[in-house]
């Protein structure tokens, strides 16, 4: 079958190649699920992998099949699979367990191992291919009503994990009634986090660097959030008017924003960090002030990396609810389709130079 792969460590090595089609018998105990891939979204992680800044091949291979934002249809299942059946629409999770305690209780996204396994990213092949096979544990059903936007579920699970963990951590407060939320970044993740926070009834301000007219600003406003262009009003100035924020979700991809966010967090507030920052940036911060405010205000800041199946399931429910509450909204995020695996180069090009791209994806 055809698959899109890179040679990790080699810049711009993305290419189409022939690989053996996987079989349900690759998984022992009759537990294999064969999925025909319908769509795969691409994001900055794929760009970094193709730039040789990130990613590693599975042991024994010198190539890595990329693609971690999957959507497909079950084609065949092993004799002992009862969780899904042929014809079901599904999305596969990305992380796979290592050996720590957390891995063994299904919290493989909370691993304390030094090595982590992620399909399409690190040490495991991904989904930008005609088929994949996996165990049902890692395969999440998507309601039929949601199939048009199912390819958004992986990034949605990133937003959900951050938010759900924030609420989990805030149980320390016995009662926590957050009102004001800020989302930093208005890309795919920022918009999905905005939607998920709106579904939970919060007032949301979404920050981005792009001036209007800007589709992403319109999309934030369509779910009832307020968009602020940080070139016109800084996060700090906007916070004086609209903050301080009880919950802040950092999704800009830039570590510098974290510290300005920390300065605008409400007492008892919580700041979610989700940007994977591969660089070596250094900066000067108001260390005493931030520290003092965190101490005197009982504030929390925590990191979150994607995601076990719980968050995919929550994401599937919220995506489905968004279809009712904000009809047509999620579909508008799917801005740039590329048709056919053989046209993979267009998808990479959109990641590098695309204007107005929210989500680029390959139809297979
Ligand atoms: C993926 C996550 C992954 C993270 C770190 C993101 O692009 O969506 O699934 O955990 O990269 O590798
Ligand atoms: Zn991703």
PDB file of N, CA, C and O and ligand atoms in Angstrom, residues 43 45 54 68 94-95 116 118 121 154 158 276 305-306, ligand 1:
ATOM      1  N   UNK A  43      -0.262  19.152  10.864  1.00  0.00           N
ATOM      2  CA  UNK A  43      -0.055  20.325  11.728  1.00  0.00           C
ATOM      3  C   UNK A  43       1.427  20.643  11.863  1.00  0.00           C
ATOM      4  O   UNK A  43       2.268  20.042  11.185  1.00  0.00           O
ATOM      5  N   UNK A  45       3.571  19.912  13.975  1.00  0.00           N
ATOM      6  CA  UNK A  45       4.435  18.788  14.332  1.00  0.00           C
ATOM      7  C   UNK A  45       4.937  18.080  13.070  1.00  0.00           C
ATOM      8  O   UNK A  45       6.109  17.709  12.973  1.00  0.00           O
ATOM      9  N   UNK A  54      12.414  17.029  14.855  1.00  0.00           N
ATOM     10  CA  UNK A  54      11.578  16.273  15.791  1.00  0.00           C
ATOM     11  C   UNK A  54      11.298  14.917  15.141  1.00  0.00           C
ATOM     12  O   UNK A  54      11.375  14.780  13.934  1.00  0.00           O
ATOM     13  N   UNK A  68      -0.667  11.999  12.369  1.00  0.00           N
ATOM     14  CA  UNK A  68      -1.196  11.548  13.661  1.00  0.00           C
ATOM     15  C   UNK A  68      -2.636  11.994  13.889  1.00  0.00           C
ATOM     16  O   UNK A  68      -3.246  11.616  14.857  1.00  0.00           O
ATOM     17  N   UNK A  94      -2.884   8.671  19.700  1.00  0.00           N
ATOM     18  CA  UNK A  94      -1.524   8.841  19.189  1.00  0.00           C
ATOM     19  C   UNK A  94      -0.495   8.169  20.111  1.00  0.00           C
ATOM     20  O   UNK A  94       0.374   7.426  19.659  1.00  0.00           O
ATOM     21  N   UNK A  95      -0.611   8.431  21.402  1.00  0.00           N
ATOM     22  CA  UNK A  95       0.333   7.850  22.380  1.00  0.00           C
ATOM     23  C   UNK A  95       0.177   6.340  22.508  1.00  0.00           C
ATOM     24  O   UNK A  95      -0.939   5.814  22.444  1.00  0.00           O
ATOM     25  N   UNK A 116       8.997   8.173  24.983  1.00  0.00           N
ATOM     26  CA  UNK A 116       7.560   8.063  24.763  1.00  0.00           C
ATOM     27  C   UNK A 116       7.308   7.645  23.328  1.00  0.00           C
ATOM     28  O   UNK A 116       8.125   7.881  22.441  1.00  0.00           O
ATOM     29  N   UNK A 118       4.720   7.732  20.101  1.00  0.00           N
ATOM     30  CA  UNK A 118       3.569   8.402  19.497  1.00  0.00           C
ATOM     31  C   UNK A 118       3.484   8.013  18.036  1.00  0.00           C
ATOM     32  O   UNK A 118       4.454   8.165  17.288  1.00  0.00           O
ATOM     33  N   UNK A 121       4.815  10.196  15.039  1.00  0.00           N
ATOM     34  CA  UNK A 121       5.708  11.226  15.578  1.00  0.00           C
ATOM     35  C   UNK A 121       7.004  10.602  16.108  1.00  0.00           C
ATOM     36  O   UNK A 121       8.087  10.903  15.636  1.00  0.00           O
ATOM     37  N   UNK A 154      -8.429  14.534  16.950  1.00  0.00           N
ATOM     38  CA  UNK A 154      -7.120  14.474  17.632  1.00  0.00           C
ATOM     39  C   UNK A 154      -6.738  15.840  18.215  1.00  0.00           C
ATOM     40  O   UNK A 154      -6.475  15.942  19.423  1.00  0.00           O
ATOM     41  N   UNK A 158      -6.507  17.286  22.477  1.00  0.00           N
ATOM     42  CA  UNK A 158      -5.463  18.079  23.138  1.00  0.00           C
ATOM     43  C   UNK A 158      -6.116  19.186  23.978  1.00  0.00           C
ATOM     44  O   UNK A 158      -5.752  19.407  25.135  1.00  0.00           O
ATOM     45  N   UNK A 276       4.431  22.841  22.279  1.00  0.00           N
ATOM     46  CA  UNK A 276       5.653  22.031  22.186  1.00  0.00           C
ATOM     47  C   UNK A 276       6.720  22.935  21.554  1.00  0.00           C
ATOM     48  O   UNK A 276       6.684  23.198  20.359  1.00  0.00           O
ATOM     49  N   UNK A 305       0.353  17.144  27.801  1.00  0.00           N
ATOM     50  CA  UNK A 305       0.650  16.562  26.485  1.00  0.00           C
ATOM     51  C   UNK A 305      -0.405  15.516  26.182  1.00  0.00           C
ATOM     52  O   UNK A 305      -0.912  14.825  27.066  1.00  0.00           O
ATOM     53  N   UNK A 306      -0.756  15.466  24.941  1.00  0.00           N
ATOM     54  CA  UNK A 306      -1.794  14.565  24.483  1.00  0.00           C
ATOM     55  C   UNK A 306      -1.459  13.097  24.706  1.00  0.00           C
ATOM     56  O   UNK A 306      -0.312  12.728  24.567  1.00  0.00           O
TER      57      UNK A 306
HETATM   58  C1  LIG B   1       0.283  15.994  18.750  1.00  0.00           C
HETATM   59  C2  LIG B   1       0.224  15.320  20.087  1.00  0.00           C
HETATM   60  C3  LIG B   1       1.622  15.011  20.601  1.00  0.00           C
HETATM   61  C4  LIG B   1       2.476  16.250  20.568  1.00  0.00           C
HETATM   62  C5  LIG B   1       3.902  16.010  21.051  1.00  0.00           C
HETATM   63  C6  LIG B   1       1.209  17.169  18.785  1.00  0.00           C
HETATM   64  O1  LIG B   1       1.279  17.716  17.503  1.00  0.00           O
HETATM   65  O2  LIG B   1      -0.994  16.422  18.325  1.00  0.00           O
HETATM   66  O3  LIG B   1      -0.515  14.125  19.957  1.00  0.00           O
HETATM   67  O4  LIG B   1       1.566  14.495  21.908  1.00  0.00           O
HETATM   68  O5  LIG B   1       2.491  16.783  19.252  1.00  0.00           O
HETATM   69  O6  LIG B   1       4.604  15.118  20.228  1.00  0.00           O
END
